[in-house]
Short mmCIF file of C-alpha atoms in Angstrom, two decimals:
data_model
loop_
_atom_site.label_atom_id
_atom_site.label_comp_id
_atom_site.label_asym_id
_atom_site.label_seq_id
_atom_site.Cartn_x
_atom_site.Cartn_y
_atom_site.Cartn_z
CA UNK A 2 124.73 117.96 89.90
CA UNK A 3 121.43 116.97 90.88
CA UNK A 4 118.40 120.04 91.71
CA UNK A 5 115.43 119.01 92.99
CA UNK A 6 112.48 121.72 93.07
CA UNK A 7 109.16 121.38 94.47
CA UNK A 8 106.34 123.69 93.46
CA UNK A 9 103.85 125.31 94.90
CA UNK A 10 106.06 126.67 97.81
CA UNK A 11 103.42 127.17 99.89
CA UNK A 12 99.54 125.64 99.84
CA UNK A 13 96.28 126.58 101.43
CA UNK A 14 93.23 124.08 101.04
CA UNK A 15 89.93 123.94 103.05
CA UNK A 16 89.72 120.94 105.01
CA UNK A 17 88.52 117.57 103.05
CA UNK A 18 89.97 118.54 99.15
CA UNK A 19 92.22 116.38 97.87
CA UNK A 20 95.23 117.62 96.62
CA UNK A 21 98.81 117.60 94.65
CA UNK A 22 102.32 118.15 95.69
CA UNK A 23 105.22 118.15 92.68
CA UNK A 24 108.57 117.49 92.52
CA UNK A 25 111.16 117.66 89.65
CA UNK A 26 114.47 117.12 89.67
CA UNK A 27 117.34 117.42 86.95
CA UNK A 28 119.37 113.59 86.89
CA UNK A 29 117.00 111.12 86.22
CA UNK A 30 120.09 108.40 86.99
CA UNK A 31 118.26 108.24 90.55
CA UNK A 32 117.96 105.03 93.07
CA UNK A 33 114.92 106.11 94.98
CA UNK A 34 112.74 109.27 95.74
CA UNK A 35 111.29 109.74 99.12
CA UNK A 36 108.76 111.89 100.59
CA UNK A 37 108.86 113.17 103.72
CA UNK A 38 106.79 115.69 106.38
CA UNK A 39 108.07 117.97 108.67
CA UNK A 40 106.63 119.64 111.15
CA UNK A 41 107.45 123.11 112.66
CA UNK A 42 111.16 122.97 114.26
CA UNK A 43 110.95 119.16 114.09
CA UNK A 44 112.96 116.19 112.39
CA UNK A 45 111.37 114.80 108.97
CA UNK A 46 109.06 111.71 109.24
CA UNK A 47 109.30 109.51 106.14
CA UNK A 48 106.10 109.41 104.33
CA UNK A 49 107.10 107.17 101.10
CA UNK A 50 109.80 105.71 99.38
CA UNK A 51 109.85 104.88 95.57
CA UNK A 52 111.74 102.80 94.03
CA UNK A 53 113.47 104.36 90.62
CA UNK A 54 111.82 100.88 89.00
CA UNK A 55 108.15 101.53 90.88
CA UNK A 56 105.97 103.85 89.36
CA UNK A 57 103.83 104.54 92.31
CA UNK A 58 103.81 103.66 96.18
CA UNK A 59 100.59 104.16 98.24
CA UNK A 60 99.87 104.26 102.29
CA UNK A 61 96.65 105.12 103.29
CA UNK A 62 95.75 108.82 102.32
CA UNK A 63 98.91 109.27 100.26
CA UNK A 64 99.63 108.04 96.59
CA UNK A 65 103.00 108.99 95.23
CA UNK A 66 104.05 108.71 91.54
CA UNK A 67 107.13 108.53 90.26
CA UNK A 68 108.05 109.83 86.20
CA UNK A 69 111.60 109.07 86.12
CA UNK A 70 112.05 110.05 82.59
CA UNK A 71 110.48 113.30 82.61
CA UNK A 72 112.04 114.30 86.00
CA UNK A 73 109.02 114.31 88.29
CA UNK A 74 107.10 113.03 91.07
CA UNK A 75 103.79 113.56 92.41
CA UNK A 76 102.32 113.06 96.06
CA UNK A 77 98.23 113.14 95.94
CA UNK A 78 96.90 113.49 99.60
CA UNK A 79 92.95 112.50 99.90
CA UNK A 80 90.26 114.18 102.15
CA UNK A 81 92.66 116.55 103.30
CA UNK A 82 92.75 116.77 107.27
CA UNK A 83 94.19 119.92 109.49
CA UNK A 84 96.66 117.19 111.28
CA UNK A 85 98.18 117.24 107.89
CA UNK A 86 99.16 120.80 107.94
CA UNK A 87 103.06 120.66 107.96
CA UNK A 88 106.15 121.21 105.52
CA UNK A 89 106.53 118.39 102.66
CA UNK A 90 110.34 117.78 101.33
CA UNK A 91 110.75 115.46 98.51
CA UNK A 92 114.41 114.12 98.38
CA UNK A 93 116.62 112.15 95.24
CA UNK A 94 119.00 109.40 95.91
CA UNK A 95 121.25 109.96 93.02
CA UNK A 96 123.83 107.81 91.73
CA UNK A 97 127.78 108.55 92.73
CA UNK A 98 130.61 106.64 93.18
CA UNK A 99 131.27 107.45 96.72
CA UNK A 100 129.16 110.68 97.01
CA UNK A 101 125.44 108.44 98.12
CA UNK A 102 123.32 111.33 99.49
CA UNK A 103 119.70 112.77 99.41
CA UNK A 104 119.34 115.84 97.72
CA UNK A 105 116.11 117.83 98.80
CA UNK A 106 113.62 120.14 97.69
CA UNK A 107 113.09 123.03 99.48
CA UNK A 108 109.63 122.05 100.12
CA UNK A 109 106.25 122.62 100.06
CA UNK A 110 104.27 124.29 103.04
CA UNK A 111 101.08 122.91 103.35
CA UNK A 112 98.09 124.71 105.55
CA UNK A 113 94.81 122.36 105.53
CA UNK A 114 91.87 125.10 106.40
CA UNK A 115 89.21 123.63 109.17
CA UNK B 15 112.93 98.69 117.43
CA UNK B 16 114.26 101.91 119.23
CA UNK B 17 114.48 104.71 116.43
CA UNK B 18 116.95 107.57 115.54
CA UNK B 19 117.74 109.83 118.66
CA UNK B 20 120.06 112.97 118.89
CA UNK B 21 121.64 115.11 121.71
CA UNK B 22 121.37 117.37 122.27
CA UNK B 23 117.98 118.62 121.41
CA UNK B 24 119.00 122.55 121.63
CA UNK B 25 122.57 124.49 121.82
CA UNK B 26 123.89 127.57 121.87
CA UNK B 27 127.64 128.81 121.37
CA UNK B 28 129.62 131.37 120.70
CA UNK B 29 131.22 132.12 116.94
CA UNK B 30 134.83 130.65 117.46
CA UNK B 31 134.03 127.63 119.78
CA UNK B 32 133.65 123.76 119.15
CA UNK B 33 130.78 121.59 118.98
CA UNK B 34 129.74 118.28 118.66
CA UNK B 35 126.68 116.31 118.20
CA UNK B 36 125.72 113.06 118.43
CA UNK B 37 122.99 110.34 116.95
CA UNK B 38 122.15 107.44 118.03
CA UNK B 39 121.09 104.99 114.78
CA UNK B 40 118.02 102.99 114.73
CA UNK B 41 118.62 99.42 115.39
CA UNK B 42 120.10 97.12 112.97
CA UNK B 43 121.03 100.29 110.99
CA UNK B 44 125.06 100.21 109.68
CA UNK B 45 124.53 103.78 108.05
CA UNK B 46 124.48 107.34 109.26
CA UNK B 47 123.83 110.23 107.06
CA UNK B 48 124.21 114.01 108.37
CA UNK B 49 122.18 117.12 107.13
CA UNK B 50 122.29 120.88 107.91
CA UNK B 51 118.66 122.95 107.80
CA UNK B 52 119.20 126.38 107.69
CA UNK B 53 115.59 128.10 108.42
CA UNK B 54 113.25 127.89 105.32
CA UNK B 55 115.74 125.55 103.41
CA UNK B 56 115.69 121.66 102.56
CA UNK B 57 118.32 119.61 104.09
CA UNK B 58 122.18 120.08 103.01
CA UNK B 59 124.20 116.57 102.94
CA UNK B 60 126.90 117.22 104.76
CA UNK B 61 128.65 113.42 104.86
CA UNK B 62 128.11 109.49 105.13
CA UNK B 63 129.35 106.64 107.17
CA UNK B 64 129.46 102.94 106.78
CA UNK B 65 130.49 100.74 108.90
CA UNK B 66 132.93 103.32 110.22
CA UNK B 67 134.07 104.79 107.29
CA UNK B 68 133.23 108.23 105.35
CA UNK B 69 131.10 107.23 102.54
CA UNK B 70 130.59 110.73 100.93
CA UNK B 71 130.83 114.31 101.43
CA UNK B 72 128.65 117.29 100.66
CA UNK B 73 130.07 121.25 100.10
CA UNK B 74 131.35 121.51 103.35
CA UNK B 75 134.67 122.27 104.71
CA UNK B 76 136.77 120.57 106.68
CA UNK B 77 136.25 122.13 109.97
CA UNK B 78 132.63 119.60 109.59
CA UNK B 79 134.13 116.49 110.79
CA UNK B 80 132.83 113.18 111.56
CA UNK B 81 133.15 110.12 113.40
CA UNK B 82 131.24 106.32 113.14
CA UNK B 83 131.04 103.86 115.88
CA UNK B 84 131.25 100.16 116.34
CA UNK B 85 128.05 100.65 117.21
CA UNK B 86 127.17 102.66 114.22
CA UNK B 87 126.16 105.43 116.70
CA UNK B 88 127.86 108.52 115.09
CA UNK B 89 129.20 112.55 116.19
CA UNK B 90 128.90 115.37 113.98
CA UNK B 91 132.41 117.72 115.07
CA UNK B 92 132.14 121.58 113.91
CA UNK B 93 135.28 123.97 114.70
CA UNK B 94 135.92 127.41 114.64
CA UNK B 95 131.85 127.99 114.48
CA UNK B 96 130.72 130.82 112.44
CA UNK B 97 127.40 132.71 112.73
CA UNK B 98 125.89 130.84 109.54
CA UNK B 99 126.61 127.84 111.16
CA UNK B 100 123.20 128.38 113.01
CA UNK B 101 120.62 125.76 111.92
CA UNK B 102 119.15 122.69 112.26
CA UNK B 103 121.36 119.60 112.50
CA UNK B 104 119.50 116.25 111.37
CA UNK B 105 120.87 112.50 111.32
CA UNK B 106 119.21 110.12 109.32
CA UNK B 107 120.55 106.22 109.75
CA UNK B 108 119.96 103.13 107.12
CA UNK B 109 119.62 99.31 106.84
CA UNK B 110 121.20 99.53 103.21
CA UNK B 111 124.29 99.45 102.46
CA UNK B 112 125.82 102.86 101.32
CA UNK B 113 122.53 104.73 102.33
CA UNK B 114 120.43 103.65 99.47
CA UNK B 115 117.71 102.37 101.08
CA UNK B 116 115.28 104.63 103.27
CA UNK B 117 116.30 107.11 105.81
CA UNK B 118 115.28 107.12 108.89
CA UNK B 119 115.70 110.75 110.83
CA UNK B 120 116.29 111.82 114.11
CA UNK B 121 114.27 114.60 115.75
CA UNK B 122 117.48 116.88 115.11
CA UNK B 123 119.92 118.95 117.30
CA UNK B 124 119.10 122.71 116.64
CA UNK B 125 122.73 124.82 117.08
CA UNK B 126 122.67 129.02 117.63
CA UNK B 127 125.80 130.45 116.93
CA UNK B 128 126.09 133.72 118.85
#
């Protein structure tokens, strides 16, 4: 059964500090990771998807990494902003014959300080 | 392209009753994935479609039933609601086949059970 855990739960920065978000997860027999943000009482905007042959995938601000072997992912957000203030999920696609799902993390909180 | 869309956005009903919810997949999409959010918690698969077919089921029981379209629009059925029932219900849709490639979410459908 696949776990995926994403540490810190919660994260205050001051406004223009870069920063790190991390995900592990248990199976590395994965298709894809994805990132996502969600904001308060909202649906989940996809952020990034990687690959399980891509190491990394990059848009703009973001850079995530992918580890497959160890488990873990990283997403790196640059010059912080308080528009990125929000809840970040990081989600598996694991293999399964006939059980294809995401499995999430419960997410990390993020609060960018002006 | 028009993207994922849900209805309806909020809902309240009473333990005992029936529900159901619908999604709308983004265009050119032939897969539709639902989720249940309880508050503070990362999205719980609940099952697949493709191309009108179930594709894989979470942990939930059978009173969560679904239904795919010709149109790959899709309905999320819940009987007999119970009070933990309450949450957050997302569908995310998918140009891959079996849901592999990257989800695409809906703004959700958030259900009280009174």
């Amino acid at each position: 059964k696949q776990e995926v855990t994403q540490i810190p739960a919660a994260l205050s920065v001051p406004e223009g500090e870069n920063l790190v978000l991390n995900c592990s997860f248990t199976d590395s027999a994965i298709y894809n990771l994805q990132w996502f943000r969600q904001d308060p009482g909202k649906g989940l905007t996809s952020l990034l998807l990687i690959q399980s042959s891509q190491r990394e995938q990059t848009s703009g601000r973001l850079n995530a990494s992918l580890d497959k072997s160890s488990g873990r992912s990283t997403l790196y957000i640059a010059a912080s902003q308080p528009g990125d203030s929000a809840t970040y999920l990081c989600a598996v696609a694991s293999r399964g014959f006939g059980n294809e799902k995401l499995t999430f993390g419960t997410g990390t909180r993020l609060t960018i300080i002006p | 392209e028009t993207g994922v869309t849900q209805s309806p956005t909020h809902l309240i009903k009473t333990r005992g009753q029936q529900v159901t919810l619908r999604c709308s997949s983004q265009s050119g999409h032939n897969t539709v994935s639902w989720y249940q959010q309880a508050l503070g918690q990362g999205p719980q698969f609940i099952f697949q479609y493709y191309r009108e077919e179930e594709n894989g089921r979470g942990n939930f029981p059978p009173r969560f039933s679904g239904l795919q379209f010709p149109n790959y629009s899709s309905e999320l059925n819940v009987n007999a609601l119970e009070l933990d029932d309450s949450a957050l219900y997302l569908c995310a849709s998918s140009r891959e086949a079996g849901g592999l490639g990257e989800q695409y979410f809906g703004p959700g459908t958030r259900l009280t059970v009174t």
